[in-house]
Amino acid sequence: MGEASVDATCAFCETRATQKCGGCKSVYYCSREHQKKHWKLHSKVCKAFKLTKDKTLGRHYVATRKIDVGEIVIKDENPLIAGPMHSTVPVCLNCYVVLTAKTAVPCEKCGWPLCLECKSHGPECEFTMKNKGTKVSITDFGLPHPTYRCICAVRALCLKNEHPEMYRKLLQLEDHCDLATRDMDYAFEKPLELARFIKRFFKVEDIRDEEIARIAGILQVNGHEVPITEPPYMAVYDLSSYLEHNCRANCSKTFTSTGGVIVRAVLPIQKGDHISICYTDPLWGLTSRRHHLLQTKFFECSCERCKDPTEFGMMYNAILCTKGECGGSMLPPTFIYQGNQPPDFVCDKCKNTSPWDQVEQMIEKIGQELAAMKKDNVDACKKFINRYRKLLHENHFYLTDVKVALAQIIGQQSTGLPTVNDDLLGEKIILCQKLNDILKTLVPAENRIRGLILFEMHAALAEFGRRQGKEELRGILMESRKFLAEAYELLRYEPEILPEGQVAIHAKNNLQQIDVLIKALCQNAVTPM
């Protein structure tokens, strides 16, 4: 609880209160004991935001007070529904581990395969026994299996009788079925097609196509990819589903080791500000981000980042002037255009123009090469960067993608950073510095990738310092510690089962070790009287 700044009364006993709720900061208490006693009632309304609605955004959250960086805004302990991804290879329906012909064990009741360790799974077991009449038989492994696309929808249907309140909350979410059924480039199976498959496969007649289709749409629009298993699984949450999208979100999303989701503020949020997360990969180029959102979430993004072709001055989608001699960068006046004719790319110095289609063909060709490139190879990364730095702006999303990989793999050899030569070590440090500047500006909510880059920055600086004299070492270690502390703050909430969570553990240990070393260097530097 925080200190009250005005005369107030305790929400529990109505006596004078000196402290206020640390969550919503709008309710006051005279003691922690009374806060605990009132929590069961207050927890239902203790939020730093309110749900509102408009024609463009639909339902979304607006802050009801100032929210500080690092504050938990939303915590969904458990999903409403969870299950395998839509296009998955055969996996265990309990732990989601990938199955092979040797490791798959059919459930004795329904036939859905499990791993050697798991003995039971979700409500699709009873649903299959009740409706299908025969056991499911999965015999093909290693490739996406079409039968699995029904699991999440079936689990959602089972909520209707088993957990009616959760089913009610699920049905309150947006489904966009009217948009998903249009004749468009649709990324997934259309809801009505999935509904008809489920009715054929399970031989059910007492559930309307429209009800199943609505559930399929809800799962598609509101699903989160949960990375705590390999492969990840999909989940839909209650409170988190109303967060709006922004390509430069002001909140980050972290998953707990048990599958819950925690949303924290990464930028200062003022009263009245919209609260957002990013629905797509924010490190993709602008056109790819907007196309993915249209395919999967059925809206065309027009956030401030997408409306600015320079992406806050980072020139993230820019190519170098095709004339070659002026040194300028080319971008269209906007990426959000009306009609079928996209605008030309224009040089910011000489005003030379290049047709949109011509630039897109070049970018597509480079993307194909990038997709085929070995990203765990230093020489391959450097070769790609050197080749395309003559065509693309240094911050272009393809070059940034390769630089992120390169910054992490330099020094990952079995012998580590001590064997990296001085030039390559210096290159790693510069890479990390520039990448951190880009990430802070464009994607402040991407704590995981920023934390990893900062950790690499710390390690490279520490190794660089080790190669200097004692006088320089102390100052360099203090700089290294600064990046290490920031990396730990960004990664400390990641579950230990994720690589980022493991890096957080290393960062915490390294902080202790570097403090001991800096203290020793400081003591040795003191000149006796």
PDB file of C-alpha atoms in Angstrom, residues 164-292:
ATOM      1  CA  PRO A 164     -20.353 -22.566 -18.136  1.00  0.00           C
ATOM      2  CA  GLU A 165     -18.921 -19.316 -16.697  1.00  0.00           C
ATOM      3  CA  MET A 166     -15.683 -19.776 -18.634  1.00  0.00           C
ATOM      4  CA  TYR A 167     -17.734 -20.571 -21.752  1.00  0.00           C
ATOM      5  CA  ARG A 168     -19.702 -17.362 -21.256  1.00  0.00           C
ATOM      6  CA  LYS A 169     -16.477 -15.346 -21.006  1.00  0.00           C
ATOM      7  CA  LEU A 170     -15.120 -17.045 -24.115  1.00  0.00           C
ATOM      8  CA  LEU A 171     -18.220 -16.191 -26.143  1.00  0.00           C
ATOM      9  CA  GLN A 172     -17.910 -12.524 -25.150  1.00  0.00           C
ATOM     10  CA  LEU A 173     -14.710 -12.256 -27.203  1.00  0.00           C
ATOM     11  CA  GLU A 174     -14.588 -11.025 -30.787  1.00  0.00           C
ATOM     12  CA  ASP A 175     -14.810 -13.677 -33.520  1.00  0.00           C
ATOM     13  CA  HIS A 176     -14.758 -11.634 -36.773  1.00  0.00           C
ATOM     14  CA  CYS A 177     -16.526 -14.511 -38.529  1.00  0.00           C
ATOM     15  CA  ASP A 178     -18.137 -12.035 -40.917  1.00  0.00           C
ATOM     16  CA  LEU A 179     -14.660 -11.015 -42.116  1.00  0.00           C
ATOM     17  CA  ALA A 180     -13.153 -14.497 -42.025  1.00  0.00           C
ATOM     18  CA  THR A 181     -15.746 -15.829 -44.464  1.00  0.00           C
ATOM     19  CA  ARG A 182     -14.994 -13.244 -47.127  1.00  0.00           C
ATOM     20  CA  ASP A 183     -13.152 -14.161 -50.305  1.00  0.00           C
ATOM     21  CA  MET A 184      -9.721 -13.025 -49.157  1.00  0.00           C
ATOM     22  CA  ASP A 185      -6.201 -14.357 -48.676  1.00  0.00           C
ATOM     23  CA  TYR A 186      -7.023 -16.161 -45.437  1.00  0.00           C
ATOM     24  CA  ALA A 187      -4.110 -17.516 -43.374  1.00  0.00           C
ATOM     25  CA  PHE A 188      -6.050 -20.337 -41.705  1.00  0.00           C
ATOM     26  CA  GLU A 189      -8.980 -22.599 -42.377  1.00  0.00           C
ATOM     27  CA  LYS A 190     -12.229 -20.651 -42.529  1.00  0.00           C
ATOM     28  CA  PRO A 191     -14.413 -21.066 -39.411  1.00  0.00           C
ATOM     29  CA  LEU A 192     -17.361 -22.679 -41.200  1.00  0.00           C
ATOM     30  CA  GLU A 193     -15.056 -25.174 -42.923  1.00  0.00           C
ATOM     31  CA  LEU A 194     -13.633 -26.208 -39.551  1.00  0.00           C
ATOM     32  CA  ALA A 195     -17.157 -26.492 -38.135  1.00  0.00           C
ATOM     33  CA  ARG A 196     -18.175 -28.864 -40.915  1.00  0.00           C
ATOM     34  CA  PHE A 197     -15.028 -30.938 -40.440  1.00  0.00           C
ATOM     35  CA  ILE A 198     -15.722 -31.340 -36.711  1.00  0.00           C
ATOM     36  CA  LYS A 199     -19.312 -32.411 -37.338  1.00  0.00           C
ATOM     37  CA  ARG A 200     -18.217 -34.978 -39.936  1.00  0.00           C
ATOM     38  CA  PHE A 201     -15.271 -36.307 -37.938  1.00  0.00           C
ATOM     39  CA  PHE A 202     -17.149 -36.691 -34.648  1.00  0.00           C
ATOM     40  CA  LYS A 203     -20.578 -37.377 -36.163  1.00  0.00           C
ATOM     41  CA  VAL A 204     -22.281 -34.712 -34.030  1.00  0.00           C
ATOM     42  CA  GLU A 205     -25.629 -33.294 -35.073  1.00  0.00           C
ATOM     43  CA  ASP A 206     -26.817 -31.445 -31.984  1.00  0.00           C
ATOM     44  CA  ILE A 207     -24.333 -28.533 -32.319  1.00  0.00           C
ATOM     45  CA  ARG A 208     -25.013 -25.836 -34.898  1.00  0.00           C
ATOM     46  CA  ASP A 209     -22.366 -25.036 -37.508  1.00  0.00           C
ATOM     47  CA  GLU A 210     -22.576 -21.366 -36.519  1.00  0.00           C
ATOM     48  CA  GLU A 211     -21.718 -22.075 -32.879  1.00  0.00           C
ATOM     49  CA  ILE A 212     -18.606 -24.046 -33.799  1.00  0.00           C
ATOM     50  CA  ALA A 213     -17.628 -21.454 -36.401  1.00  0.00           C
ATOM     51  CA  ARG A 214     -17.955 -18.686 -33.842  1.00  0.00           C
ATOM     52  CA  ILE A 215     -15.674 -20.547 -31.460  1.00  0.00           C
ATOM     53  CA  ALA A 216     -13.165 -21.141 -34.263  1.00  0.00           C
ATOM     54  CA  GLY A 217     -13.168 -17.413 -35.015  1.00  0.00           C
ATOM     55  CA  ILE A 218     -12.669 -16.532 -31.344  1.00  0.00           C
ATOM     56  CA  LEU A 219      -9.718 -18.900 -31.082  1.00  0.00           C
ATOM     57  CA  GLN A 220      -8.165 -17.457 -34.231  1.00  0.00           C
ATOM     58  CA  VAL A 221      -8.574 -13.792 -33.290  1.00  0.00           C
ATOM     59  CA  ASN A 222      -7.701 -14.062 -29.591  1.00  0.00           C
ATOM     60  CA  GLY A 223      -5.175 -16.896 -29.465  1.00  0.00           C
ATOM     61  CA  HIS A 224      -1.723 -16.358 -27.927  1.00  0.00           C
ATOM     62  CA  GLU A 225       1.241 -18.526 -28.830  1.00  0.00           C
ATOM     63  CA  VAL A 226       2.601 -19.856 -25.511  1.00  0.00           C
ATOM     64  CA  PRO A 227       6.336 -20.649 -25.845  1.00  0.00           C
ATOM     65  CA  ILE A 228       6.834 -22.637 -22.633  1.00  0.00           C
ATOM     66  CA  THR A 229       6.701 -25.946 -24.520  1.00  0.00           C
ATOM     67  CA  GLU A 230       8.451 -27.122 -27.672  1.00  0.00           C
ATOM     68  CA  PRO A 231       6.609 -26.757 -29.937  1.00  0.00           C
ATOM     69  CA  PRO A 232       4.558 -23.928 -28.403  1.00  0.00           C
ATOM     70  CA  TYR A 233       0.835 -24.290 -27.842  1.00  0.00           C
ATOM     71  CA  MET A 234      -2.075 -21.871 -28.185  1.00  0.00           C
ATOM     72  CA  ALA A 235      -4.131 -20.303 -25.389  1.00  0.00           C
ATOM     73  CA  VAL A 236      -6.958 -17.784 -25.057  1.00  0.00           C
ATOM     74  CA  TYR A 237      -7.128 -15.656 -21.897  1.00  0.00           C
ATOM     75  CA  ASP A 238      -9.892 -13.581 -20.352  1.00  0.00           C
ATOM     76  CA  LEU A 239      -8.576 -10.113 -19.450  1.00  0.00           C
ATOM     77  CA  SER A 240      -5.626 -10.175 -21.861  1.00  0.00           C
ATOM     78  CA  SER A 241      -7.883 -10.693 -24.867  1.00  0.00           C
ATOM     79  CA  TYR A 242      -9.140  -7.096 -24.719  1.00  0.00           C
ATOM     80  CA  LEU A 243      -5.683  -5.538 -25.060  1.00  0.00           C
ATOM     81  CA  GLU A 244      -5.389  -3.666 -28.345  1.00  0.00           C
ATOM     82  CA  HIS A 245      -2.553  -4.037 -30.808  1.00  0.00           C
ATOM     83  CA  ASN A 246       0.242  -1.565 -31.428  1.00  0.00           C
ATOM     84  CA  CYS A 247       3.438  -2.204 -33.404  1.00  0.00           C
ATOM     85  CA  ARG A 248       5.201  -0.119 -30.741  1.00  0.00           C
ATOM     86  CA  ALA A 249       3.329  -1.457 -27.735  1.00  0.00           C
ATOM     87  CA  ASN A 250       3.563   0.090 -24.272  1.00  0.00           C
ATOM     88  CA  CYS A 251       3.268  -3.276 -22.498  1.00  0.00           C
ATOM     89  CA  SER A 252       5.191  -6.531 -22.656  1.00  0.00           C
ATOM     90  CA  LYS A 253       3.759 -10.019 -22.349  1.00  0.00           C
ATOM     91  CA  THR A 254       5.426 -12.694 -20.223  1.00  0.00           C
ATOM     92  CA  PHE A 255       4.262 -16.245 -19.654  1.00  0.00           C
ATOM     93  CA  THR A 256       4.537 -18.089 -16.361  1.00  0.00           C
ATOM     94  CA  SER A 257       5.899 -21.626 -16.108  1.00  0.00           C
ATOM     95  CA  THR A 258       2.327 -22.864 -15.561  1.00  0.00           C
ATOM     96  CA  GLY A 259       0.880 -21.185 -18.662  1.00  0.00           C
ATOM     97  CA  GLY A 260      -0.433 -17.954 -17.181  1.00  0.00           C
ATOM     98  CA  VAL A 261       0.238 -14.590 -18.800  1.00  0.00           C
ATOM     99  CA  ILE A 262       1.508 -11.406 -17.149  1.00  0.00           C
ATOM    100  CA  VAL A 263       1.347  -8.018 -18.858  1.00  0.00           C
ATOM    101  CA  ARG A 264       3.725  -5.306 -17.615  1.00  0.00           C
ATOM    102  CA  ALA A 265       4.164  -1.676 -18.599  1.00  0.00           C
ATOM    103  CA  VAL A 266       7.414  -0.995 -20.478  1.00  0.00           C
ATOM    104  CA  LEU A 267       6.737   2.693 -21.106  1.00  0.00           C
ATOM    105  CA  PRO A 268       5.164   5.265 -18.779  1.00  0.00           C
ATOM    106  CA  ILE A 269       1.397   5.118 -19.313  1.00  0.00           C
ATOM    107  CA  GLN A 270      -0.595   8.215 -18.461  1.00  0.00           C
ATOM    108  CA  LYS A 271      -4.217   8.343 -17.389  1.00  0.00           C
ATOM    109  CA  GLY A 272      -6.350   8.081 -20.523  1.00  0.00           C
ATOM    110  CA  ASP A 273      -3.675   6.337 -22.602  1.00  0.00           C
ATOM    111  CA  HIS A 274      -4.570   3.162 -24.477  1.00  0.00           C
ATOM    112  CA  ILE A 275      -2.926  -0.028 -23.171  1.00  0.00           C
ATOM    113  CA  SER A 276      -1.398  -2.187 -25.883  1.00  0.00           C
ATOM    114  CA  ILE A 277       0.625  -5.249 -26.769  1.00  0.00           C
ATOM    115  CA  CYS A 278       1.890  -6.379 -30.180  1.00  0.00           C
ATOM    116  CA  TYR A 279      -0.067  -9.105 -31.990  1.00  0.00           C
ATOM    117  CA  THR A 280       2.576  -9.797 -34.633  1.00  0.00           C
ATOM    118  CA  ASP A 281       6.364  -9.952 -34.879  1.00  0.00           C
ATOM    119  CA  PRO A 282       7.383  -6.297 -34.376  1.00  0.00           C
ATOM    120  CA  LEU A 283      10.776  -6.934 -35.985  1.00  0.00           C
ATOM    121  CA  TRP A 284       9.171  -7.719 -39.344  1.00  0.00           C
ATOM    122  CA  GLY A 285       8.991  -5.059 -42.010  1.00  0.00           C
ATOM    123  CA  LEU A 286       5.990  -2.759 -42.109  1.00  0.00           C
ATOM    124  CA  THR A 287       4.292  -4.396 -45.089  1.00  0.00           C
ATOM    125  CA  SER A 288       4.717  -7.898 -43.632  1.00  0.00           C
ATOM    126  CA  ARG A 289       3.358  -6.842 -40.245  1.00  0.00           C
ATOM    127  CA  ARG A 290       0.246  -5.272 -41.740  1.00  0.00           C
ATOM    128  CA  HIS A 291      -0.344  -8.192 -44.089  1.00  0.00           C
ATOM    129  CA  HIS A 292      -0.042 -10.713 -41.241  1.00  0.00           C
TER     130      HIS A 292
END
